[in-house]
Every structure is written in structure tokens, then in C-alpha cells.
mmCIF file of C-alpha atoms in Angstrom:
data_model
loop_
_atom_site.group_PDB
_atom_site.id
_atom_site.type_symbol
_atom_site.label_atom_id
_atom_site.label_comp_id
_atom_site.label_asym_id
_atom_site.label_seq_id
_atom_site.Cartn_x
_atom_site.Cartn_y
_atom_site.Cartn_z
ATOM 1 C CA MET U 13 -78.041 -159.687 123.396
ATOM 2 C CA LYS U 14 -77.633 -160.142 119.835
ATOM 3 C CA SER U 15 -76.774 -163.840 118.018
ATOM 4 C CA LYS U 16 -73.431 -162.891 116.920
ATOM 5 C CA GLN U 17 -73.153 -162.079 120.908
ATOM 6 C CA VAL U 18 -73.837 -165.302 121.711
ATOM 7 C CA ILE U 19 -72.103 -167.265 119.064
ATOM 8 C CA ALA U 20 -68.763 -165.649 120.486
ATOM 9 C CA MET U 21 -69.586 -166.708 123.785
ATOM 10 C CA PHE U 22 -69.954 -169.909 123.208
ATOM 11 C CA ASN U 23 -67.204 -169.689 120.906
ATOM 12 C CA VAL U 24 -64.824 -168.457 123.766
ATOM 13 C CA ALA U 25 -66.486 -170.715 126.235
ATOM 14 C CA PHE U 26 -65.583 -173.644 124.279
ATOM 15 C CA ARG U 27 -62.130 -173.013 123.781
ATOM 16 C CA GLN U 28 -61.413 -171.852 127.386
ATOM 17 C CA MET U 29 -62.985 -175.309 129.219
ATOM 18 C CA VAL U 30 -61.214 -177.514 126.635
ATOM 19 C CA SER U 31 -57.641 -175.826 127.075
ATOM 20 C CA THR U 32 -58.317 -175.485 130.788
ATOM 21 C CA ALA U 33 -60.273 -179.097 131.434
ATOM 22 C CA PHE U 34 -56.839 -180.206 129.872
ATOM 23 C CA ASN U 35 -54.768 -179.077 132.799
ATOM 24 C CA VAL U 36 -57.275 -180.453 134.983
ATOM 25 C CA LEU U 37 -57.354 -183.651 133.775
ATOM 26 C CA LEU U 38 -53.938 -184.137 133.259
ATOM 27 C CA PRO U 39 -52.953 -184.589 136.698
ATOM 28 C CA PHE U 40 -55.806 -186.090 137.603
ATOM 29 C CA VAL U 41 -54.294 -189.201 134.693
ATOM 30 C CA VAL U 42 -50.983 -188.853 135.766
ATOM 31 C CA ILE U 43 -52.333 -190.152 139.609
ATOM 32 C CA HIS U 44 -54.723 -192.723 138.658
ATOM 33 C CA PHE U 45 -51.154 -194.160 137.129
ATOM 34 C CA ALA U 46 -48.761 -193.556 138.731
ATOM 35 C CA GLU U 47 -48.412 -191.773 142.595
ATOM 36 C CA LYS U 48 -49.572 -188.104 144.015
ATOM 37 C CA GLN U 49 -45.399 -188.188 144.607
ATOM 38 C CA ILE U 50 -44.396 -188.556 140.657
ATOM 39 C CA TRP U 51 -47.103 -185.483 139.884
ATOM 40 C CA GLY U 52 -45.482 -183.135 142.602
ATOM 41 C CA GLU U 53 -42.201 -183.946 141.398
ATOM 42 C CA PHE U 54 -43.585 -183.016 137.762
ATOM 43 C CA VAL U 55 -45.388 -179.812 139.302
ATOM 44 C CA SER U 56 -41.527 -178.765 140.330
ATOM 45 C CA ILE U 57 -40.587 -178.346 137.264
ATOM 46 C CA LEU U 58 -43.844 -177.350 135.271
ATOM 47 C CA LEU U 59 -43.450 -174.070 138.283
ATOM 48 C CA PHE U 60 -40.125 -173.253 136.343
ATOM 49 C CA ILE U 61 -41.976 -173.420 132.794
ATOM 50 C CA LEU U 62 -44.817 -171.566 134.207
ATOM 51 C CA MET U 63 -42.416 -168.996 135.492
ATOM 52 C CA ALA U 64 -40.186 -168.836 132.378
ATOM 53 C CA SER U 65 -42.952 -168.406 129.894
ATOM 54 C CA ALA U 66 -44.453 -165.623 131.604
ATOM 55 C CA CYS U 67 -41.197 -163.665 131.518
ATOM 56 C CA ASN U 68 -41.206 -164.768 127.947
ATOM 57 C CA ASN U 69 -44.442 -163.997 126.423
ATOM 58 C CA PHE U 70 -43.953 -159.903 127.870
ATOM 59 C CA GLY U 71 -46.793 -158.806 128.013
ATOM 60 C CA HIS U 72 -47.389 -159.732 123.950
ATOM 61 C CA LYS U 73 -50.933 -160.487 124.530
ATOM 62 C CA GLU U 74 -52.301 -157.180 126.176
ATOM 63 C CA TYR U 75 -50.151 -155.021 124.056
ATOM 64 C CA LEU U 76 -50.426 -156.617 120.546
ATOM 65 C CA LEU U 77 -54.196 -156.091 121.256
ATOM 66 C CA ARG U 78 -54.276 -152.803 122.147
ATOM 67 C CA GLN U 79 -52.021 -152.018 118.683
ATOM 68 C CA PHE U 80 -54.375 -154.106 116.709
ATOM 69 C CA SER U 81 -57.555 -152.116 118.134
ATOM 70 C CA ALA U 82 -55.929 -148.724 117.272
ATOM 71 C CA GLU U 83 -54.672 -149.972 114.223
ATOM 72 C CA PRO U 84 -55.887 -152.743 112.491
ATOM 73 C CA GLY U 85 -53.948 -152.192 108.976
ATOM 74 C CA LYS U 86 -50.532 -152.773 110.415
ATOM 75 C CA ILE U 87 -51.474 -156.571 112.690
ATOM 76 C CA ARG U 88 -49.212 -158.444 110.453
ATOM 77 C CA ARG U 89 -46.314 -155.966 111.154
ATOM 78 C CA TYR U 90 -46.884 -155.599 115.028
ATOM 79 C CA PHE U 91 -46.877 -159.158 115.347
ATOM 80 C CA THR U 92 -43.699 -160.136 113.535
ATOM 81 C CA GLN U 93 -42.064 -157.446 114.858
ATOM 82 C CA ASN U 94 -43.000 -158.312 118.561
ATOM 83 C CA LEU U 95 -42.568 -162.505 117.940
ATOM 84 C CA TYR U 96 -39.013 -161.497 117.143
ATOM 85 C CA SER U 97 -38.203 -158.738 119.767
ATOM 86 C CA ARG U 98 -38.861 -161.820 121.989
ATOM 87 C CA VAL U 99 -36.455 -164.233 120.673
ATOM 88 C CA PRO U 100 -33.495 -162.749 123.239
ATOM 89 C CA ILE U 101 -35.941 -163.485 126.308
ATOM 90 C CA LEU U 102 -36.456 -166.493 124.876
ATOM 91 C CA LEU U 103 -33.295 -167.701 124.808
ATOM 92 C CA LEU U 104 -32.052 -166.071 127.875
ATOM 93 C CA SER U 105 -34.520 -168.769 129.688
ATOM 94 C CA VAL U 106 -33.284 -171.675 127.992
ATOM 95 C CA ALA U 107 -29.755 -170.192 129.212
ATOM 96 C CA CYS U 108 -30.975 -170.729 133.157
ATOM 97 C CA THR U 109 -32.627 -173.874 132.077
ATOM 98 C CA LEU U 110 -28.833 -175.510 131.027
ATOM 99 C CA LEU U 111 -27.957 -174.019 134.486
ATOM 100 C CA LEU U 112 -30.462 -175.164 136.686
ATOM 101 C CA PHE U 113 -31.427 -178.955 136.046
ATOM 102 C CA PRO U 114 -29.721 -181.973 134.821
ATOM 103 C CA VAL U 115 -28.722 -182.419 131.244
ATOM 104 C CA PRO U 116 -31.662 -185.010 130.131
ATOM 105 C CA GLN U 117 -34.424 -182.514 132.240
ATOM 106 C CA ALA U 118 -32.913 -178.976 131.296
ATOM 107 C CA PHE U 119 -32.461 -180.317 127.031
ATOM 108 C CA PHE U 120 -36.648 -181.427 127.254
ATOM 109 C CA ILE U 121 -37.629 -178.783 129.953
ATOM 110 C CA SER U 122 -35.646 -176.223 126.638
ATOM 111 C CA LEU U 123 -38.301 -177.478 124.275
ATOM 112 C CA SER U 124 -40.907 -177.254 126.259
ATOM 113 C CA LEU U 125 -39.942 -173.614 126.565
ATOM 114 C CA ILE U 126 -39.788 -173.238 122.937
ATOM 115 C CA GLY U 127 -42.989 -174.607 122.396
ATOM 116 C CA LEU U 128 -44.651 -172.926 124.676
ATOM 117 C CA PHE U 129 -42.872 -169.417 123.321
ATOM 118 C CA VAL U 130 -44.303 -170.003 119.843
ATOM 119 C CA SER U 131 -47.688 -171.138 120.264
ATOM 120 C CA GLN U 132 -48.503 -168.291 122.740
ATOM 121 C CA SER U 133 -47.739 -165.745 120.974
ATOM 122 C CA PHE U 134 -50.391 -166.061 118.562
ATOM 123 C CA GLU U 135 -52.467 -165.590 121.003
ATOM 124 C CA ALA U 136 -53.523 -162.175 119.818
ATOM 125 C CA LEU U 137 -54.381 -163.278 116.773
ATOM 126 C CA ILE U 138 -56.784 -165.356 118.029
ATOM 127 C CA VAL U 139 -58.163 -163.399 120.498
ATOM 128 C CA PHE U 140 -58.496 -160.308 117.613
ATOM 129 C CA GLU U 141 -59.568 -162.122 114.904
ATOM 130 C CA LYS U 142 -62.002 -164.513 117.409
ATOM 131 C CA ARG U 143 -60.868 -167.782 116.071
ATOM 132 C CA PHE U 144 -61.531 -169.050 118.978
ATOM 133 C CA ARG U 145 -63.106 -172.650 117.735
ATOM 134 C CA LEU U 146 -60.528 -173.062 115.383
ATOM 135 C CA SER U 147 -57.918 -173.137 118.399
ATOM 136 C CA ALA U 148 -59.817 -175.121 120.861
ATOM 137 C CA ILE U 149 -60.437 -178.144 118.175
ATOM 138 C CA ILE U 150 -56.290 -177.693 118.510
ATOM 139 C CA GLU U 151 -56.275 -177.674 122.220
ATOM 140 C CA MET U 152 -58.697 -180.748 122.136
ATOM 141 C CA VAL U 153 -56.640 -182.807 119.544
ATOM 142 C CA THR U 154 -53.386 -182.159 120.680
ATOM 143 C CA GLY U 155 -54.441 -182.402 124.850
ATOM 144 C CA VAL U 156 -56.261 -186.219 123.705
ATOM 145 C CA ILE U 157 -52.418 -187.065 121.972
ATOM 146 C CA LEU U 158 -50.406 -185.933 125.312
ATOM 147 C CA LEU U 159 -53.578 -188.123 127.568
ATOM 148 C CA SER U 160 -53.181 -190.623 125.129
ATOM 149 C CA ALA U 161 -49.710 -191.214 125.271
ATOM 150 C CA ILE U 162 -49.254 -191.278 128.966
ATOM 151 C CA TYR U 163 -51.780 -193.973 128.611
ATOM 152 C CA VAL U 164 -49.740 -195.740 126.565
ATOM 153 C CA CYS U 165 -46.822 -195.226 129.265
ATOM 154 C CA ARG U 166 -49.064 -195.782 132.519
ATOM 155 C CA GLU U 167 -46.561 -198.560 133.391
ATOM 156 C CA SER U 168 -43.461 -196.891 133.333
ATOM 157 C CA ILE U 169 -44.335 -193.461 133.847
ATOM 158 C CA THR U 170 -41.384 -191.116 136.013
ATOM 159 C CA ALA U 171 -41.403 -186.963 135.992
ATOM 160 C CA LEU U 172 -38.697 -187.291 133.357
ATOM 161 C CA LEU U 173 -41.401 -189.055 130.965
ATOM 162 C CA ILE U 174 -43.759 -187.017 131.700
ATOM 163 C CA VAL U 175 -41.748 -183.935 130.916
ATOM 164 C CA LYS U 176 -40.578 -185.149 127.470
ATOM 165 C CA LEU U 177 -44.569 -186.236 126.608
ATOM 166 C CA TYR U 178 -45.202 -182.189 127.723
ATOM 167 C CA ALA U 179 -42.607 -180.751 125.321
ATOM 168 C CA GLY U 180 -43.995 -182.992 122.706
ATOM 169 C CA PHE U 181 -47.108 -182.080 123.005
ATOM 170 C CA LEU U 182 -46.266 -178.495 123.434
ATOM 171 C CA LEU U 183 -43.878 -178.635 120.331
ATOM 172 C CA LEU U 184 -46.658 -180.648 118.055
ATOM 173 C CA LYS U 185 -49.625 -177.667 119.117
ATOM 174 C CA ALA U 186 -46.500 -174.881 117.777
ATOM 175 C CA LEU U 187 -46.325 -176.756 114.823
ATOM 176 C CA VAL U 188 -49.821 -176.462 113.721
ATOM 177 C CA TYR U 189 -50.154 -172.642 114.940
ATOM 178 C CA VAL U 190 -47.707 -171.742 112.617
ATOM 179 C CA TYR U 191 -49.009 -173.707 109.912
ATOM 180 C CA LEU U 192 -52.182 -172.253 110.335
ATOM 181 C CA PHE U 193 -51.226 -168.471 111.000
ATOM 182 C CA PHE U 194 -48.162 -168.471 108.806
ATOM 183 C CA SER U 195 -50.098 -165.715 106.245
ATOM 184 C CA PHE U 196 -49.211 -163.467 109.375
ATOM 185 C CA PHE U 197 -45.984 -163.385 109.173
ATOM 186 C CA GLU U 198 -44.432 -160.119 107.611
ATOM 187 C CA LYS U 199 -40.602 -161.526 105.726
ATOM 188 C CA LYS U 200 -39.565 -157.456 105.839
ATOM 189 C CA GLN U 201 -40.256 -157.188 110.037
ATOM 190 C CA THR U 202 -37.319 -159.556 111.212
ATOM 191 C CA ARG U 203 -35.192 -156.731 113.205
ATOM 192 C CA LEU U 204 -35.336 -156.573 117.179
ATOM 193 C CA SER U 205 -37.006 -153.837 118.411
ATOM 194 C CA PHE U 206 -36.177 -152.729 121.857
ATOM 195 C CA TYR U 207 -38.972 -149.797 121.520
ATOM 196 C CA ILE U 208 -41.665 -152.639 121.467
ATOM 197 C CA LEU U 209 -40.083 -154.283 124.219
ATOM 198 C CA LYS U 210 -40.399 -150.948 126.303
ATOM 199 C CA LYS U 211 -43.907 -150.516 125.099
ATOM 200 C CA SER U 212 -44.457 -153.986 125.892
ATOM 201 C CA PHE U 213 -43.006 -153.727 129.479
ATOM 202 C CA PRO U 214 -46.312 -152.103 131.585
ATOM 203 C CA PHE U 215 -48.239 -155.036 130.088
ATOM 204 C CA PHE U 216 -45.341 -157.783 131.179
ATOM 205 C CA LEU U 217 -45.365 -156.451 134.559
ATOM 206 C CA LEU U 218 -48.887 -156.216 134.559
ATOM 207 C CA THR U 219 -49.564 -159.941 133.624
ATOM 208 C CA LEU U 220 -46.508 -161.364 135.741
ATOM 209 C CA ALA U 221 -48.310 -160.266 138.465
ATOM 210 C CA GLY U 222 -51.773 -161.723 137.626
ATOM 211 C CA PHE U 223 -49.391 -164.905 137.135
ATOM 212 C CA LEU U 224 -48.070 -164.366 140.667
ATOM 213 C CA ALA U 225 -51.544 -163.677 142.061
ATOM 214 C CA SER U 226 -52.866 -166.964 140.790
ATOM 215 C CA LYS U 227 -49.992 -169.448 141.278
ATOM 216 C CA ASN U 228 -47.518 -167.808 144.553
ATOM 217 C CA ASP U 229 -49.548 -169.650 146.981
ATOM 218 C CA VAL U 230 -48.580 -172.971 144.801
ATOM 219 C CA TYR U 231 -44.507 -171.904 145.271
ATOM 220 C CA LEU U 232 -45.290 -171.601 148.499
ATOM 221 C CA VAL U 233 -46.585 -174.639 149.312
ATOM 222 C CA HIS U 234 -43.699 -176.440 147.209
ATOM 223 C CA PHE U 235 -41.231 -174.743 149.528
ATOM 224 C CA PHE U 236 -43.447 -175.844 152.889
ATOM 225 C CA LEU U 237 -45.194 -178.869 151.910
ATOM 226 C CA SER U 238 -44.516 -182.472 150.694
ATOM 227 C CA LYS U 239 -44.873 -183.379 147.256
ATOM 228 C CA PRO U 240 -47.806 -185.317 147.954
ATOM 229 C CA LYS U 241 -49.212 -182.392 149.256
ATOM 230 C CA LEU U 242 -48.042 -179.984 146.537
ATOM 231 C CA ALA U 243 -49.787 -182.487 144.177
ATOM 232 C CA GLU U 244 -53.097 -182.437 146.088
ATOM 233 C CA TYR U 245 -52.549 -178.419 146.053
ATOM 234 C CA GLN U 246 -52.108 -178.000 142.706
ATOM 235 C CA ILE U 247 -55.232 -180.003 141.364
ATOM 236 C CA LEU U 248 -57.439 -177.590 143.638
ATOM 237 C CA ASN U 249 -55.871 -174.711 142.675
ATOM 238 C CA ASN U 250 -56.457 -175.792 138.820
ATOM 239 C CA LEU U 251 -59.875 -176.119 139.510
ATOM 240 C CA CYS U 252 -60.518 -172.833 141.145
ATOM 241 C CA LEU U 253 -58.552 -170.618 138.217
ATOM 242 C CA PHE U 254 -60.669 -172.860 135.808
ATOM 243 C CA ALA U 255 -63.696 -171.282 137.351
ATOM 244 C CA MET U 256 -62.171 -168.098 137.987
ATOM 245 C CA GLY U 257 -61.276 -167.738 133.945
ATOM 246 C CA THR U 258 -64.391 -168.358 132.546
ATOM 247 C CA ALA U 259 -65.129 -165.073 133.620
ATOM 248 C CA GLY U 260 -63.032 -164.547 130.480
ATOM 249 C CA PHE U 261 -66.331 -166.354 128.408
ATOM 250 C CA PHE U 262 -68.786 -163.298 129.379
ATOM 251 C CA TYR U 263 -66.118 -160.468 127.956
ATOM 252 C CA ILE U 264 -62.938 -161.700 125.817
ATOM 253 C CA PRO U 265 -65.616 -161.724 122.745
ATOM 254 C CA PHE U 266 -65.852 -157.919 123.186
ATOM 255 C CA THR U 267 -62.579 -156.851 123.926
ATOM 256 C CA LYS U 268 -62.426 -155.122 120.397
ATOM 257 C CA ASN U 269 -66.089 -153.016 121.783
ATOM 258 C CA ILE U 270 -64.134 -152.273 124.847
ATOM 259 C CA TYR U 271 -60.912 -150.986 123.777
ATOM 260 C CA ARG U 272 -63.536 -148.322 121.602
ATOM 261 C CA ASN U 273 -65.268 -147.554 124.024
ATOM 262 C CA SER U 274 -68.582 -149.075 123.890
ATOM 263 C CA GLU U 275 -70.245 -148.200 127.677
ATOM 264 C CA VAL U 276 -73.312 -149.974 126.877
ATOM 265 C CA VAL U 277 -71.460 -153.456 126.445
ATOM 266 C CA ILE U 278 -69.150 -152.530 129.228
ATOM 267 C CA VAL U 279 -72.200 -151.953 131.665
ATOM 268 C CA LYS U 280 -74.068 -154.898 130.814
ATOM 269 C CA LEU U 281 -70.941 -157.173 131.320
ATOM 270 C CA GLN U 282 -70.352 -156.096 134.340
ATOM 271 C CA ARG U 283 -73.896 -157.000 135.467
ATOM 272 C CA ILE U 284 -74.196 -160.600 134.304
ATOM 273 C CA LEU U 285 -70.029 -161.165 135.502
ATOM 274 C CA ILE U 286 -71.456 -160.520 138.780
ATOM 275 C CA ILE U 287 -74.717 -162.407 138.402
ATOM 276 C CA MET U 288 -72.599 -165.439 136.798
ATOM 277 C CA GLY U 289 -69.716 -165.194 138.735
ATOM 278 C CA PHE U 290 -71.943 -166.143 141.968
ATOM 279 C CA LEU U 291 -73.494 -168.764 139.967
ATOM 280 C CA ILE U 292 -69.920 -170.399 138.922
ATOM 281 C CA THR U 293 -68.445 -169.794 142.269
ATOM 282 C CA ILE U 294 -71.063 -171.768 143.940
ATOM 283 C CA SER U 295 -70.752 -174.823 141.185
ATOM 284 C CA ALA U 296 -66.982 -174.805 141.936
ATOM 285 C CA VAL U 297 -67.503 -175.070 145.704
ATOM 286 C CA ALA U 298 -69.495 -178.116 144.665
ATOM 287 C CA VAL U 299 -66.751 -180.401 142.584
ATOM 288 C CA ILE U 300 -64.352 -179.242 144.509
ATOM 289 C CA PHE U 301 -66.625 -180.809 147.369
ATOM 290 C CA LEU U 302 -66.651 -183.390 145.475
ATOM 291 C CA VAL U 303 -62.927 -183.547 144.007
ATOM 292 C CA VAL U 304 -61.632 -183.771 147.948
ATOM 293 C CA THR U 305 -64.218 -185.947 148.771
ATOM 294 C CA PHE U 306 -64.174 -189.029 146.696
ATOM 295 C CA TYR U 307 -60.776 -188.883 144.759
ATOM 296 C CA LEU U 308 -58.307 -186.780 146.944
ATOM 297 C CA LYS U 309 -59.838 -188.248 150.210
ATOM 298 C CA THR U 310 -57.875 -185.531 152.075
ATOM 299 C CA THR U 311 -59.046 -183.791 155.430
ATOM 300 C CA VAL U 312 -59.804 -180.447 155.148
ATOM 301 C CA PRO U 313 -61.856 -177.950 157.636
ATOM 302 C CA ASP U 314 -65.412 -177.638 157.024
ATOM 303 C CA TYR U 315 -64.376 -173.646 156.105
ATOM 304 C CA PHE U 316 -61.619 -174.861 153.810
ATOM 305 C CA TYR U 317 -65.181 -174.471 150.937
ATOM 306 C CA ALA U 318 -66.389 -170.555 152.664
ATOM 307 C CA ILE U 319 -62.612 -169.620 151.354
ATOM 308 C CA VAL U 320 -62.347 -171.539 148.265
ATOM 309 C CA PHE U 321 -65.783 -169.384 147.765
ATOM 310 C CA GLY U 322 -63.833 -166.232 149.293
ATOM 311 C CA TYR U 323 -60.755 -167.265 146.510
ATOM 312 C CA ILE U 324 -62.716 -167.569 143.543
ATOM 313 C CA PHE U 325 -65.683 -164.604 143.514
ATOM 314 C CA PRO U 326 -63.336 -161.485 143.535
ATOM 315 C CA SER U 327 -62.110 -162.621 139.961
ATOM 316 C CA PHE U 328 -65.407 -162.187 138.261
ATOM 317 C CA VAL U 329 -66.048 -158.744 139.846
ATOM 318 C CA TYR U 330 -62.884 -156.839 138.797
ATOM 319 C CA GLY U 331 -62.120 -158.898 136.001
ATOM 320 C CA ILE U 332 -63.197 -156.221 133.149
ATOM 321 C CA LYS U 333 -62.098 -153.488 135.505
ATOM 322 C CA ILE U 334 -58.748 -154.879 134.646
ATOM 323 C CA ILE U 335 -59.101 -154.187 130.837
ATOM 324 C CA MET U 336 -61.046 -150.877 131.345
ATOM 325 C CA LEU U 337 -57.805 -149.778 133.081
ATOM 326 C CA SER U 338 -55.258 -150.753 130.468
ATOM 327 C CA LYS U 339 -57.320 -149.255 127.583
ATOM 328 C CA GLN U 340 -56.699 -146.334 129.670
ATOM 329 C CA HIS U 341 -53.195 -146.761 129.671
ATOM 330 C CA LYS U 342 -53.334 -147.319 133.618
ATOM 331 C CA GLU U 343 -51.360 -150.522 133.238
ATOM 332 C CA ILE U 344 -48.883 -149.117 135.818
ATOM 333 C CA LEU U 345 -52.151 -148.825 138.437
ATOM 334 C CA VAL U 346 -53.057 -152.362 137.902
ATOM 335 C CA THR U 347 -49.796 -153.973 138.505
ATOM 336 C CA THR U 348 -49.969 -151.561 141.848
ATOM 337 C CA TYR U 349 -52.782 -153.598 142.892
ATOM 338 C CA LEU U 350 -52.111 -156.326 141.978
ATOM 339 C CA ILE U 351 -49.158 -156.554 143.417
ATOM 340 C CA THR U 352 -50.041 -155.443 146.807
ATOM 341 C CA GLY U 353 -52.559 -158.707 146.956
ATOM 342 C CA ILE U 354 -49.134 -160.549 146.140
ATOM 343 C CA VAL U 355 -47.351 -159.162 148.827
ATOM 344 C CA ILE U 356 -50.514 -159.993 151.116
ATOM 345 C CA ASN U 357 -51.251 -163.396 149.890
ATOM 346 C CA VAL U 358 -47.009 -164.368 150.173
ATOM 347 C CA VAL U 359 -47.269 -163.001 153.703
ATOM 348 C CA LEU U 360 -50.381 -164.631 155.601
ATOM 349 C CA SER U 361 -50.273 -167.713 153.233
ATOM 350 C CA ALA U 362 -46.492 -168.043 154.740
ATOM 351 C CA LEU U 363 -47.675 -167.396 157.687
ATOM 352 C CA PHE U 364 -50.485 -169.960 157.526
ATOM 353 C CA LEU U 365 -48.258 -172.771 156.523
ATOM 354 C CA ASN U 366 -45.996 -172.148 158.811
ATOM 355 C CA LEU U 367 -48.409 -172.603 161.861
ATOM 356 C CA GLY U 368 -49.525 -175.778 160.510
ATOM 357 C CA LEU U 369 -52.392 -175.050 158.677
ATOM 358 C CA ASP U 370 -51.474 -177.112 155.693
ATOM 359 C CA ILE U 371 -53.038 -176.218 152.410
ATOM 360 C CA THR U 372 -55.982 -174.745 154.032
ATOM 361 C CA GLY U 373 -54.082 -172.192 155.278
ATOM 362 C CA ALA U 374 -52.414 -171.462 151.785
ATOM 363 C CA LEU U 375 -55.746 -170.957 149.669
ATOM 364 C CA LEU U 376 -57.187 -168.787 153.174
ATOM 365 C CA GLY U 377 -53.996 -166.060 152.661
ATOM 366 C CA SER U 378 -54.816 -166.233 148.529
ATOM 367 C CA ALA U 379 -58.755 -165.783 149.782
ATOM 368 C CA VAL U 380 -58.039 -162.984 151.469
ATOM 369 C CA ALA U 381 -55.730 -161.386 149.011
ATOM 370 C CA GLN U 382 -58.303 -161.373 146.394
ATOM 371 C CA TRP U 383 -60.935 -159.422 148.638
ATOM 372 C CA VAL U 384 -58.095 -156.834 149.331
ATOM 373 C CA VAL U 385 -57.824 -156.029 145.694
ATOM 374 C CA LEU U 386 -61.263 -155.627 145.045
ATOM 375 C CA GLY U 387 -61.421 -153.284 147.801
ATOM 376 C CA LEU U 388 -58.390 -151.638 145.583
ATOM 377 C CA PHE U 389 -60.506 -151.918 142.610
ATOM 378 C CA LEU U 390 -64.050 -150.914 143.898
ATOM 379 C CA LYS U 391 -63.206 -147.084 144.247
ATOM 380 C CA PRO U 392 -62.007 -146.571 140.549
ATOM 381 C CA MET U 393 -64.747 -148.428 139.559
ATOM 382 C CA GLN U 394 -67.183 -146.337 141.727
ATOM 383 C CA GLU U 395 -65.631 -143.341 140.290
ATOM 384 C CA HIS U 396 -65.773 -145.448 136.094
ATOM 385 C CA TRP U 397 -69.589 -146.194 136.683
ATOM 386 C CA GLY U 398 -70.580 -142.769 138.257
ATOM 387 C CA THR U 399 -71.631 -144.275 141.227
#
């Protein structure tokens, strides 16, 4: 592997670790200074913010990456048009916020949605331009500011206070990204384009399905269990997703190569992903064991950790296949596979939670769904590799 490729992988890993580490650290800090109940109350609000944000994004990152690769000379045009075209969706989510939450919460939740909308709009540019190190610094600095603010307010932490600080953190990050990437805005492209939304729609379904596949068990825990249990499960879910997200370290820097039919790169990446996935999953299980035992101090059956392994590992096998099928304009096929997994996850997790299996049941339903999705991808994968 060339030195430039190694550096690119390192930069992706650094950025991903910084942004995900913040999501992992935040609940630990809040629970340390407050209690699980307060974090659980905030998670109820956060689940709405994340769902609304997934809708506001409307698959723009995946759509733009494909367009940037196909027509690199029109990056500014595609970026600006896509951004303006998604504004009505943002306004709709803000209107829903005002209807669903009390005014003080709704105001700051709306600010959070705006901040997320703006900052996440630059994801495609960051990936395509390989500005991972710069993005990591932004994530790290703004994350430290938020954690510092929580420390300063540690004597009076409430769910509403966390929402206020979270909104400020997202808006600050959005402003920094706008300042740094302002040159990519094209003033002439200020009209809404329903054509772009139409073309982005398959990617929207794909990303929404991916989001639900990773979070629907948390929504079910929110429905079935108490706020402290929700707080515990959200922490464990974040740790699992952090491990699963490391798969991107190995293929995100090569998105251009994948879209441009570099078969040699793809075959090498697939092998690396499986080997590294096994090692990373084992490490993640060990970390989760320590968190459950010494921090959460909750009781889980011994087989819980086998379930954790089963939940994390499959994503390393089928992750790159999602990009391959997207390149072939088969987003609907990928979405169908993911939705199948979501349905299985919801049915099994709800059943296990209803039977009193607690957070173990929720994770078991998710793990079974992951292996079903892996099975669905294997046949196309074998056909692609000619095995």
C-alpha cells in the first residue's frame, strides 16, 4: 500500500475517532456529573433530532459523491443546488418540532436541527477533497468546548440545559464549516431543484434505512424500558457503532477509486476489512465488558458478549458492497436488504423486550438482523468477485 494511501487512511481514522469519541464521551460525562435519568431524558430528545436530521440530509452525501466523481468540474454547482433544494425539508422538520415539543425545548431543538443541517451538508466535500484532518480538528475543538461547558454547569445539569448546550455546539461547528468552505458556494445556483431531490431520493431511502438499522433498537428500548435503562443501552449502542464505523477507515479514502472501477483496490480492501474487522470486533467486546462491569455496573448474561460480537462483525463484510452497488445504481436493492433487516430487528427486539430480556434482548434482535443482512449481500458479492 502506498504511503499516500496510508496517510489518507490515518486521516480518516483520526477524524472518525474524534467525532465518534465525542458521541461516546458525552453520556459518560453527563452521567458522571448528573445521573442516568437525566441522560435518558436527553436521549429521548436526541432520538428525534437524529431522525429529523436523517430526513433533512435526504441522501445528499452519497448522491453528491457520485456526481462529484462523474463530473468533478461541477462540484460547486451540484453542492450549492443540493443545499438550497433541501431547505424546505429542514423548514418542515422545524415546524414539526414546534408542534411536538414545549416552546423552550422546541426552540433549541430547532437550532440543533439547523446546526446539523449546515454542518453535515459539507460531508461530501470533506470526503471528496480529503479534508479529513481539518474536519477532525474542528470536531475536536468544538467537542472540547461542549464538554467544558457541561463541566462548568455541572451543578445544575438538566435535560433542557444539555439541549441548549448541544444546540450551541452544533451552531458553532456549522459556522466554522461555512467559513472554511465558503468558496464552494455558487451564488448563481440559488433555485430549488426538484430534479436533484428526485435523483437523491434513492440515496435518501438508503441512508434512512441505514440509520434505522443502527438505531431502531434504541427507539424500541425507549418505548419498552425506563430512562436509566435507555441511558445504559444508548451508551452500549454508541460503543458498538463506534467499532462498526471503523470499517470506513479502510475504504472512505478510496471512494473515488471504487466509483472509477479500480478492481485491484476493491479486492484488497475487502480482504483487509474482514481481517481487521475480526480484530477490531474482539477489541470492542473487551472494551464493552469493562464498561458494563466497572462503569455501568449492570448485570448481563455471559452470552451478551457473544451477541455484541455478532452485532458488530457483519458490517465489516458487507460495508464495501453497499458502495459497489451504489456505483452500479442499485440503491433500491441495498435499501431492500436493509429494510428487511430493520423489519426483522424490530420484530425480534420487540419480542425479546416483551419477554423481559431487557437490553440483552434488544441487542440480540439487532445481531440476528445483521446476519440476515449479511446473508442477503453474500450472493451478489460472490457474483461480483466471480467466486
